[in-house]
Amino acid sequence: MARKVAVVVTARPSYARVKTVLKAVKEHPDLELQLIVAASALLDRYGNVVEVMRADGFEPTMEVHMVVEGETPLTSTKTVGLGIVEMSNVLHHLRPDVVISVADRYETITTAISGAYMNIPVAHIQGGEVTGSIDEKVRHAVTKLSDLHFVANESAATRVEKMEEHKGRIHVTGCPSIDLAAWVIANAEDPGLNASLEVHVRRGVGEEIDPTQSYIICMQHPVTYEWTDAATQVMETLIAVKESGVPCFWFWPNVDAGSDLTSKAIRAYREQNEVRHVHFLKNMPPETFLSLMARSRCIIGNSSAGIREASFLGVPAINIGSRQLGRDCGINVMHVGHDHREIGSALQQQLAHGHYQSDSVYGDGLAGPRIADLLASLPLTTEKKLAY
Amino acid sequence: MARKVAVVVTARPSYARVKTVLKAVKEHPDLELQLIVAASALLDRYGNVVEVMRADGFEPTMEVHMVVEGETPLTSTKTVGLGIVEMSNVLHHLRPDVVISVADRYETITTAISGAYMNIPVAHIQGGEVTGSIDEKVRHAVTKLSDLHFVANESAATRVEKMEEHKGRIHVTGCPSIDLAAWVIANAEDPGLNASLEVHVRRGVGEEIDPTQSYIICMQHPVTYEWTDAATQVMETLIAVKESGVPCFWFWPNVDAGSDLTSKAIRAYREQNEVRHVHFLKNMPPETFLSLMARSRCIIGNSSAGIREASFLGVPAINIGSRQLGRDCGINVMHVGHDHREIGSALQQQLAHGHYQSDSVYGDGLAGPRIADLLASLPLTTEKKLAY
Amino acid sequence: MARKVAVVVTARPSYARVKTVLKAVKEHPDLELQLIVAASALLDRYGNVVEVMRADGFEPTMEVHMVVEGETPLTSTKTVGLGIVEMSNVLHHLRPDVVISVADRYETITTAISGAYMNIPVAHIQGGEVTGSIDEKVRHAVTKLSDLHFVANESAATRVEKMEEHKGRIHVTGCPSIDLAAWVIANAEDPGLNASLEVHVRRGVGEEIDPTQSYIICMQHPVTYEWTDAATQVMETLIAVKESGVPCFWFWPNVDAGSDLTSKAIRAYREQNEVRHVHFLKNMPPETFLSLMARSRCIIGNSSAGIREASFLGVPAINIGSRQLGRDCGINVMHVGHDHREIGSALQQQLAHGHYQSDSVYGDGLAGPRIADLLASLPLTTEKKLAY
Amino acid sequence: MARKVAVVVTARPSYARVKTVLKAVKEHPDLELQLIVAASALLDRYGNVVEVMRADGFEPTMEVHMVVEGETPLTSTKTVGLGIVEMSNVLHHLRPDVVISVADRYETITTAISGAYMNIPVAHIQGGEVTGSIDEKVRHAVTKLSDLHFVANESAATRVEKMEEHKGRIHVTGCPSIDLAAWVIANAEDPGLNASLEVHVRRGVGEEIDPTQSYIICMQHPVTYEWTDAATQVMETLIAVKESGVPCFWFWPNVDAGSDLTSKAIRAYREQNEVRHVHFLKNMPPETFLSLMARSRCIIGNSSAGIREASFLGVPAINIGSRQLGRDCGINVMHVGHDHREIGSALQQQLAHGHYQSDSVYGDGLAGPRIADLLASLPLTTEKKLAY
C-alpha cells in the first residue's frame, strides 16, 4: 500500500521550496500525497498561493486557517498555538505515514509539534542551516522534533549531526528550491513561462517596468528581533533603490511579526515620494519569479532567495542586515548593513560585476525526486535518542 | 528594579521540582516572582496541586486552563496548542524579564515556545537528561528554544553543550528537587512533617497501611509511545506487588496520554481482585512524599522520583520498562522489564539489600538559591546561535 | 443531488435524542448524512458513545475533540470556544446544506454559532422547552441562531413563536427520543435487546442487581448554577435510595460543570458506607437503557429521561430540584426538593402507585422520519427577521 | 464595596457606542471600571482604537487578541471561538460583578457567551433593534444570553419584551452614542475638537479636502450574507460619489467577512481611476468624527452612524442596500439600492434639502450616566426564565 505523505505548506516561499517534492510525491507509485495548505498560504493579502497551487495541479486535501492578525510577536505565538489545535485534528483525520515540515518559518513548528506529539514520523527539509533571528531557534527545535532530515548540503548535515542527531537519519538531498531554478535555466525559452512573466509583471502597483530591459529585484522582510525598527530599515533600502535610478521590481513582505509595519512604511514612502521606477508586486508563481530573477542584474534585500536560488542562477545579490547572517553563501553575495549609502555602493559594484558562475552550494536540481524516493524506501519510526 | 521571573508550574511533579526555586526567587531582594499555574496542576483529578502551593504560601499570579480531555496523543497535542494560545496572553500581560520552563513533560514546550516567540528569555531547568519517550524530543527541543540552561550534573551539561549550546549559558546547579530531599533528611523529626504524613497516608482508597511499619511505594506512569499497552504494563506491576505481600502505597499516574487507561486498569483490577495490602493515593505535598519515600524499603515503577530523589535519599529503587531508559542513575537503581516475575525477584533483592549510601548525582541540595542568584545576575538575552 | 445533512452529536444523551433522525436521514434517498461526533461523545470517561454509534452502523464522518478538562464554568466556556474553532473547520471541509443542533446542552451552541456565522442553515431539535439552569439561556439563544425548529409539542411551538420566530419555520415533529421508547415497547421481547440488557447491567461497579426483579433507576446531574452544592445534593439522593432498600441502577453524571464533584461525592460515599443494593453504571445503548427503564418501578433524579421518555413509557418518576423546573410534564412525575426524607416519601408513593398510562406529551414515536422528510423538502435559507 | 463593571470594546464603532458609559462608570463612586480591549480595536489596520482610548484617559485592564485573519465567514467564526477561549480566562482573572456586551457586531457574542456560561450577569446595550444581516441573529441571541437590557427606545424595548424577556429587566436608556452627538452640538466651538478635526482630516490618502467647505461623508461596510458581492457594491457607491463631484471623506470598512474585498475594490478603483475629490480615512476619535459629520452635507453608505447619530444631528443620510434594513429611522434617511444612478439621484435630493430637525429616536444624550446609575443600583442575577 502506498505510504501517505502529508506536506504542510504555510506560505508563499514554502511552496517554492517544496513544489518539486509535491510533484515527485504525487507521481511516485509508492506514495500518496496529502496536501495541507495553511496560514498565510490561504490569505489573499499574501498572494493567495493556494490559487497558484491549484493552477499547478495541486488540490489541497485540507486547509488550516490559523493566522491571528496583528503581526506582533504575541500574535505570531498565538498563530502557532491555534495552528497546533487545528493541525492535530487534520493529521488525526488524514492519518499520514509521515509528515513534512518545511524550513524554518515561525509557523512550521506547528507541523513538527503536531507530528511528534501524535507519534507520526516527521521529516524536516532544510535543517542545519544558520541564520540570525527567531528562525534560528525554530529551525533547530524542529530538528530535535524530527525523525528524518533532508538537508541542502554537507555543512548543514554536519550541523544537524553535531546537534546529536543520528547520521543515518540525515540525508543530503539538496534543497528542492534549486530544482525550480534548474528547470528555469533549462526552459528559459519556454513560451508558457514567458507568457506568465508578461502577465505577472503587469500586476501590482507603481510604474510599469519592461522585463526585457535592465532591472533589479528587491525583497525585504522584517527581522523579528528588531520589529519596531522594521520601518526604518526598509526606508534605507527604498532610498538606495530610488537613488540608483535602476528599474526595480519590489515584492511585498511575508506575513510575519513586523510585516505590517514594513508594508505601512513602504506605503507611506510611496505617498510622500515620487518613486518613479519601482513596481510593487505581491506574488507570482515560483518559476515565473525565478525566471524574473534569472534575468535581473541584481537581487537586494534579506530574502533567502538572494542567497539560495541566486547562487545557482549566478545572479548578483546584496544581503542587507542580520536576517540571513551565518548562512552558507555562494560567491554571488555581498553583505551590507541597513544604510542607504552602503547599499547603494554595493549595488554599483554588483551592477558593474554582472552575473556569476552557477554554484551548487544549495543543491544540484534533483532534490524533489531524491526526497520522494527516500520517503518511499526509508524505515519510518518515531523512536529517537541523542546520537552519542 | 527587581527582575520579574515567571515560573510556569504545569503538574504535580513539576511543583516538587521547582519549589525551592520559587522560594528562593520570592525571597531574593532583586527578583520578583510571577507564578503561573497551568494544566493538570489546576485539576482536582490530579491532586489539585494549586491548593498545596497556596498552603505553602505561593499565590498564583495567573492561571492557564489548557488540558483538552482525552489523554490520547491527539488531545495532548491540542493541549499544547491551547496552552500556547493562552500562555502568550498571560506573558503579554505579565511582561516578565525571564520565564522558566521546567523539565520535559509534554506541556512544558508551551512555555518555551511562548517565551522564545515573544522575545522573552527562556531558562530551562533539567535539560540535557536522557529518557526513553516523547519527553526525549520535548526536552531537547526546549533546549534549542531556551537561552539559559540550569542542569543537574556535569553529564547533562555535556549533552546540552554537544547540542551546540554555548558553554557560557549552561550552569550546573543541581536539580532543585534534591533540595527538598536534603531538607527532609535534615528535618526528619519535624513535627509538622510527621503530622502531614499522618494525615495524608489516611487519604485515598484501599486498605490502611501504617507508615511506621515496613512498606514500599509504587508510581507507574503510562509510556506515550506504547499507550495502548499501558493497561497490560500496570497489571504486571500490580501482580508483583500483590504477590510480594509487602504493604504498598500506590500513587495514581499523572495526566498524560494513556493515564486514563492506567487508572482504569488499576480500578478494574481492584474490582476483580482483593488487593489487601495496597493503599491508593492521589497526591501529597512534595516534602511529605519525600519523607514517606525516605522511610520506605523500596520504590518501584517508572517515576523519575525513584531515580532522582531516591538516589540522594539512598532508597532502593526498581525501574520498570523504557520510560527512564538512559537516565543517569545512582547505585540504588535496578532495571527490569514489564514482567511480574522479574519485578518480584528484583523486589526481593532490594528488600534484602536495604538502604544505600546517599549519592549526589542529581544535586547537593542547594540548587534553588543557586538558580535564583544566577537569575538575578546573569545577562538576559534572546539572541542565540549554534555554538560552533 | 442529495442534500447534505450534518448532525453534530456531542454527548451520550444527545445521541439517544437523534438516533432515529440519523437513521432516517441515512436511509432517505434525497439526503446524505454527515455525522460529526464531538465533545464527551468521544470520551471514554463518559461512556465512549462513539463506539455505541459504530455498533449501530453510524461511522463518524469527522471528530471534534473539544472538552477542556476541569468541569467548572470556566472550562465549560473554554470548551465552547475551542469547539467553535474546530467545528468551523469541519463544516468548511464538509460543506453541508443544513446542520442540526440538538437540544440545549451547553456545548450545542457550538454548532449553532458555527452554522449561523458560516451561512449554513441551522435546524434546531427541541427548542421552545423550559428548564431551570444555564440550559435555558443556551436553548433560547440557539433558537435565535436557528433557521428551522423541530419541536416536541404544541406548547414548545408556541414558545418558539412567542420569541418572534416565524410560524412557517416551526414544525411540531415530536421528540425523536420518543421514537426509541416506542420501538422498545413494540420490541419488548426482542432477543437482541434482552441480550444487550443482560450484558450491560453486569458492567459497572457495586453489587449486582437482577433486572428481572423489582428495581429503580437513578440519574442525577449537577446543576450549573449551584455547582458547589452538587456534592451535597447527590448525597441526599444517595441516602434516600439507601434507606429505601430497593435495588437501584445508578448512572454516573454527564460531563458538565460540577459533574466531577458529583462523581467524587458518590465515590466518597461508597468508600465510607456500605451501599449494598446499588449498582453504578456508566452507559448503555439508548434502547437498552429505555428497556431497563420500561421495566423499572421508578426513575429518580433530575435527568430529562424521567420526564420525556418516562412519560411515554408510563414509568413513575421523581424529579429532584430545579434542573427540570418548568418543563412540560406527564402525569407520571412527582417533584421534590433536595431532601432525603422528601425523596424517600415520594419514592414510597410512586412504588405504591405503579406504572401510569402512556402520555404522548413529547411525541408519538415518528419524529425521525418526519424530520428527515422536512429536511428533504423544506426551503433552506439563512435569511431571518423577527416575525412581527 | 464598589461593583466591578467589565466593558468589552471590540471595534472602533463599539468604542463610540460606549464611551460615555466608560466615563460614567469610571467616575461613579459605587462602580469600578474593568476595560477589556479586544479584536479589531487592537489592530493598527483598523485604526488602533486602543490608542484613541488611551488618549481619552482609558487604560485597558486586559487585552484579548482574537482576530483570525481572512475576513471570510470561516475566519469570523474562528475569531468568535478564539475570543471565547481567551475572554473566559480574562473574566476568570478579573471576576467582574457584571459584564457589558455592546450592540451586535459578530464578535460581541464572545462576551455574552463567556459571561452567561461563567455565571456573570450580562448587560446588553442596544438590544431589540432590527437590521438585515448576520447581526440580526447575533443581536437577538445575545439578548437571550443577557440578564439586563439597556435599549435605545421604546420600540426596541417592545421587541426585547416580545422575545420573552422580563419587562423589569428592560431599561430604555437611549443609546450612549447619542451622548457624544449631544456633546458635539454643545461644544461645537471647542478649540480642542476643532484642532483634532484639523489634524485628522489631513491623515489618510487621496486628495486633501477642506473641512470648512462643503463636503459629504461615505462609510460602506460589506454585508456578510453577500460577501462576494462586496466589491461590486462598493463600486456603485464610488461611481456615484465620483460623478457627484462633491468632495467626500471616505472611511475604510471595519474588520468583517468581506472587508478585505471592499478595501481591495476601493484600492483597485483608485489605481485605475483618478478619484480627485475623495480623501480616504481610517479612523478618528468619535467626537471628531461626529463633529465632521455634523458639518457635512450628507452621509452615505450603510453605516449605522447615518441612521443613529445622524438623526440626532439632523444630517441628511442615504442608506444603501440591506445592511440597516428594518432599523428605526429618523426623517433624515433615504433608502436606496446598490445602483450608482439611484445613489446619485438621492444625493442630489439630500444636498438640495439640507439639514433636518434633530430627532431623539435613538436617545436624548444622557444614556451613559443613566446606565452607570442602573449598574450601581439594580439587582444583579444570572437566573432567568421566559417571561410568560
PDB file of N, CA and C in Angstrom, chain D residues 105-152:
ATOM      1  N   ARG D 105     -22.166  43.512  16.691  1.00  0.00           N
ATOM      2  CA  ARG D 105     -21.103  43.033  15.814  1.00  0.00           C
ATOM      3  C   ARG D 105     -20.897  41.550  16.066  1.00  0.00           C
ATOM      4  N   TYR D 106     -20.440  40.828  15.028  1.00  0.00           N
ATOM      5  CA  TYR D 106     -20.383  39.375  15.157  1.00  0.00           C
ATOM      6  C   TYR D 106     -19.580  38.920  16.367  1.00  0.00           C
ATOM      7  N   GLU D 107     -18.531  39.654  16.730  1.00  0.00           N
ATOM      8  CA  GLU D 107     -17.654  39.181  17.805  1.00  0.00           C
ATOM      9  C   GLU D 107     -18.193  39.484  19.194  1.00  0.00           C
ATOM     10  N   THR D 108     -19.293  40.248  19.288  1.00  0.00           N
ATOM     11  CA  THR D 108     -19.790  40.621  20.610  1.00  0.00           C
ATOM     12  C   THR D 108     -20.432  39.434  21.325  1.00  0.00           C
ATOM     13  N   ILE D 109     -20.793  38.402  20.566  1.00  0.00           N
ATOM     14  CA  ILE D 109     -21.360  37.210  21.208  1.00  0.00           C
ATOM     15  C   ILE D 109     -20.321  36.530  22.083  1.00  0.00           C
ATOM     16  N   THR D 110     -19.054  36.756  21.781  1.00  0.00           N
ATOM     17  CA  THR D 110     -17.952  36.293  22.626  1.00  0.00           C
ATOM     18  C   THR D 110     -18.164  36.705  24.084  1.00  0.00           C
ATOM     19  N   THR D 111     -18.494  37.945  24.283  1.00  0.00           N
ATOM     20  CA  THR D 111     -18.704  38.469  25.629  1.00  0.00           C
ATOM     21  C   THR D 111     -19.944  37.864  26.269  1.00  0.00           C
ATOM     22  N   ALA D 112     -21.008  37.802  25.511  1.00  0.00           N
ATOM     23  CA  ALA D 112     -22.270  37.295  26.066  1.00  0.00           C
ATOM     24  C   ALA D 112     -22.141  35.829  26.465  1.00  0.00           C
ATOM     25  N   ILE D 113     -21.528  35.033  25.612  1.00  0.00           N
ATOM     26  CA  ILE D 113     -21.369  33.614  25.946  1.00  0.00           C
ATOM     27  C   ILE D 113     -20.449  33.445  27.144  1.00  0.00           C
ATOM     28  N   SER D 114     -19.320  34.126  27.132  1.00  0.00           N
ATOM     29  CA  SER D 114     -18.378  33.970  28.255  1.00  0.00           C
ATOM     30  C   SER D 114     -19.047  34.363  29.564  1.00  0.00           C
ATOM     31  N   GLY D 115     -19.756  35.476  29.566  1.00  0.00           N
ATOM     32  CA  GLY D 115     -20.434  35.898  30.779  1.00  0.00           C
ATOM     33  C   GLY D 115     -21.512  34.912  31.207  1.00  0.00           C
ATOM     34  N   ALA D 116     -22.401  34.572  30.275  1.00  0.00           N
ATOM     35  CA  ALA D 116     -23.530  33.698  30.611  1.00  0.00           C
ATOM     36  C   ALA D 116     -23.047  32.346  31.137  1.00  0.00           C
ATOM     37  N   TYR D 117     -22.044  31.780  30.467  1.00  0.00           N
ATOM     38  CA  TYR D 117     -21.573  30.450  30.853  1.00  0.00           C
ATOM     39  C   TYR D 117     -20.799  30.465  32.172  1.00  0.00           C
ATOM     40  N   MET D 118     -20.226  31.616  32.509  1.00  0.00           N
ATOM     41  CA  MET D 118     -19.446  31.685  33.748  1.00  0.00           C
ATOM     42  C   MET D 118     -20.247  32.294  34.894  1.00  0.00           C
ATOM     43  N   ASN D 119     -21.568  32.350  34.701  1.00  0.00           N
ATOM     44  CA  ASN D 119     -22.466  32.836  35.751  1.00  0.00           C
ATOM     45  C   ASN D 119     -22.186  34.276  36.163  1.00  0.00           C
ATOM     46  N   ILE D 120     -21.707  35.070  35.214  1.00  0.00           N
ATOM     47  CA  ILE D 120     -21.536  36.507  35.446  1.00  0.00           C
ATOM     48  C   ILE D 120     -22.711  37.211  34.762  1.00  0.00           C
ATOM     49  N   PRO D 121     -23.426  38.084  35.480  1.00  0.00           N
ATOM     50  CA  PRO D 121     -24.549  38.781  34.840  1.00  0.00           C
ATOM     51  C   PRO D 121     -24.071  39.557  33.616  1.00  0.00           C
ATOM     52  N   VAL D 122     -24.843  39.455  32.534  1.00  0.00           N
ATOM     53  CA  VAL D 122     -24.503  40.124  31.282  1.00  0.00           C
ATOM     54  C   VAL D 122     -25.502  41.256  31.036  1.00  0.00           C
ATOM     55  N   ALA D 123     -24.978  42.459  30.815  1.00  0.00           N
ATOM     56  CA  ALA D 123     -25.839  43.585  30.432  1.00  0.00           C
ATOM     57  C   ALA D 123     -25.593  43.891  28.958  1.00  0.00           C
ATOM     58  N   HIS D 124     -26.664  44.012  28.204  1.00  0.00           N
ATOM     59  CA  HIS D 124     -26.563  44.213  26.762  1.00  0.00           C
ATOM     60  C   HIS D 124     -27.024  45.625  26.413  1.00  0.00           C
ATOM     61  N   ILE D 125     -26.176  46.329  25.677  1.00  0.00           N
ATOM     62  CA  ILE D 125     -26.541  47.663  25.207  1.00  0.00           C
ATOM     63  C   ILE D 125     -26.944  47.567  23.743  1.00  0.00           C
ATOM     64  N   GLN D 126     -28.097  48.119  23.404  1.00  0.00           N
ATOM     65  CA  GLN D 126     -28.586  48.173  22.015  1.00  0.00           C
ATOM     66  C   GLN D 126     -29.265  46.893  21.526  1.00  0.00           C
ATOM     67  N   GLY D 127     -29.883  46.179  22.442  1.00  0.00           N
ATOM     68  CA  GLY D 127     -30.708  45.061  22.012  1.00  0.00           C
ATOM     69  C   GLY D 127     -32.020  45.553  21.408  1.00  0.00           C
ATOM     70  N   GLY D 128     -32.741  44.613  20.795  1.00  0.00           N
ATOM     71  CA  GLY D 128     -34.090  44.902  20.324  1.00  0.00           C
ATOM     72  C   GLY D 128     -34.165  45.699  19.046  1.00  0.00           C
ATOM     73  N   GLU D 129     -33.020  45.956  18.412  1.00  0.00           N
ATOM     74  CA  GLU D 129     -33.078  46.690  17.159  1.00  0.00           C
ATOM     75  C   GLU D 129     -33.211  45.708  15.988  1.00  0.00           C
ATOM     76  N   VAL D 130     -33.442  46.241  14.805  1.00  0.00           N
ATOM     77  CA  VAL D 130     -33.673  45.377  13.653  1.00  0.00           C
ATOM     78  C   VAL D 130     -32.775  45.825  12.503  1.00  0.00           C
ATOM     79  N   THR D 131     -32.020  44.885  11.953  1.00  0.00           N
ATOM     80  CA  THR D 131     -31.218  45.174  10.757  1.00  0.00           C
ATOM     81  C   THR D 131     -31.354  44.002   9.797  1.00  0.00           C
ATOM     82  N   GLY D 132     -30.516  43.967   8.788  1.00  0.00           N
ATOM     83  CA  GLY D 132     -30.735  42.930   7.798  1.00  0.00           C
ATOM     84  C   GLY D 132     -29.527  42.071   7.480  1.00  0.00           C
ATOM     85  N   SER D 133     -28.889  41.451   8.453  1.00  0.00           N
ATOM     86  CA  SER D 133     -27.731  40.613   8.148  1.00  0.00           C
ATOM     87  C   SER D 133     -27.517  39.653   9.300  1.00  0.00           C
ATOM     88  N   ILE D 134     -26.325  39.045   9.338  1.00  0.00           N
ATOM     89  CA  ILE D 134     -25.991  38.135  10.422  1.00  0.00           C
ATOM     90  C   ILE D 134     -26.111  38.844  11.776  1.00  0.00           C
ATOM     91  N   ASP D 135     -25.877  40.165  11.798  1.00  0.00           N
ATOM     92  CA  ASP D 135     -26.047  40.937  13.034  1.00  0.00           C
ATOM     93  C   ASP D 135     -27.388  40.631  13.693  1.00  0.00           C
ATOM     94  N   GLU D 136     -28.385  40.399  12.847  1.00  0.00           N
ATOM     95  CA  GLU D 136     -29.733  40.143  13.334  1.00  0.00           C
ATOM     96  C   GLU D 136     -29.759  38.918  14.254  1.00  0.00           C
ATOM     97  N   LYS D 137     -29.185  37.819  13.783  1.00  0.00           N
ATOM     98  CA  LYS D 137     -29.149  36.612  14.614  1.00  0.00           C
ATOM     99  C   LYS D 137     -28.312  36.845  15.862  1.00  0.00           C
ATOM    100  N   VAL D 138     -27.156  37.484  15.673  1.00  0.00           N
ATOM    101  CA  VAL D 138     -26.257  37.739  16.792  1.00  0.00           C
ATOM    102  C   VAL D 138     -26.955  38.564  17.868  1.00  0.00           C
ATOM    103  N   ARG D 139     -27.579  39.653  17.454  1.00  0.00           N
ATOM    104  CA  ARG D 139     -28.171  40.580  18.416  1.00  0.00           C
ATOM    105  C   ARG D 139     -29.215  39.888  19.280  1.00  0.00           C
ATOM    106  N   HIS D 140     -30.077  39.114  18.639  1.00  0.00           N
ATOM    107  CA  HIS D 140     -31.165  38.501  19.405  1.00  0.00           C
ATOM    108  C   HIS D 140     -30.667  37.309  20.223  1.00  0.00           C
ATOM    109  N   ALA D 141     -29.654  36.609  19.726  1.00  0.00           N
ATOM    110  CA  ALA D 141     -29.043  35.549  20.546  1.00  0.00           C
ATOM    111  C   ALA D 141     -28.403  36.171  21.783  1.00  0.00           C
ATOM    112  N   VAL D 142     -27.741  37.308  21.606  1.00  0.00           N
ATOM    113  CA  VAL D 142     -27.144  37.998  22.760  1.00  0.00           C
ATOM    114  C   VAL D 142     -28.237  38.411  23.745  1.00  0.00           C
ATOM    115  N   THR D 143     -29.358  38.858  23.234  1.00  0.00           N
ATOM    116  CA  THR D 143     -30.490  39.187  24.115  1.00  0.00           C
ATOM    117  C   THR D 143     -30.868  37.990  24.988  1.00  0.00           C
ATOM    118  N   LYS D 144     -30.941  36.806  24.375  1.00  0.00           N
ATOM    119  CA  LYS D 144     -31.350  35.621  25.139  1.00  0.00           C
ATOM    120  C   LYS D 144     -30.270  35.177  26.132  1.00  0.00           C
ATOM    121  N   LEU D 145     -29.032  35.618  25.917  1.00  0.00           N
ATOM    122  CA  LEU D 145     -27.948  35.268  26.839  1.00  0.00           C
ATOM    123  C   LEU D 145     -27.756  36.333  27.921  1.00  0.00           C
ATOM    124  N   SER D 146     -28.485  37.447  27.809  1.00  0.00           N
ATOM    125  CA  SER D 146     -28.247  38.580  28.710  1.00  0.00           C
ATOM    126  C   SER D 146     -29.267  38.652  29.843  1.00  0.00           C
ATOM    127  N   ASP D 147     -28.873  39.345  30.900  1.00  0.00           N
ATOM    128  CA  ASP D 147     -29.722  39.474  32.078  1.00  0.00           C
ATOM    129  C   ASP D 147     -30.314  40.867  32.229  1.00  0.00           C
ATOM    130  N   LEU D 148     -29.638  41.840  31.631  1.00  0.00           N
ATOM    131  CA  LEU D 148     -30.132  43.219  31.674  1.00  0.00           C
ATOM    132  C   LEU D 148     -30.068  43.801  30.268  1.00  0.00           C
ATOM    133  N   HIS D 149     -31.068  44.605  29.930  1.00  0.00           N
ATOM    134  CA  HIS D 149     -31.131  45.176  28.586  1.00  0.00           C
ATOM    135  C   HIS D 149     -31.242  46.688  28.681  1.00  0.00           C
ATOM    136  N   PHE D 150     -30.230  47.391  28.151  1.00  0.00           N
ATOM    137  CA  PHE D 150     -30.278  48.846  28.091  1.00  0.00           C
ATOM    138  C   PHE D 150     -30.526  49.231  26.639  1.00  0.00           C
ATOM    139  N   VAL D 151     -31.764  49.587  26.328  1.00  0.00           N
ATOM    140  CA  VAL D 151     -32.132  49.767  24.923  1.00  0.00           C
ATOM    141  C   VAL D 151     -32.302  51.235  24.567  1.00  0.00           C
ATOM    142  N   ALA D 152     -32.319  51.492  23.270  1.00  0.00           N
ATOM    143  CA  ALA D 152     -32.271  52.870  22.773  1.00  0.00           C
ATOM    144  C   ALA D 152     -33.616  53.576  22.846  1.00  0.00           C
TER     145      ALA D 152
END
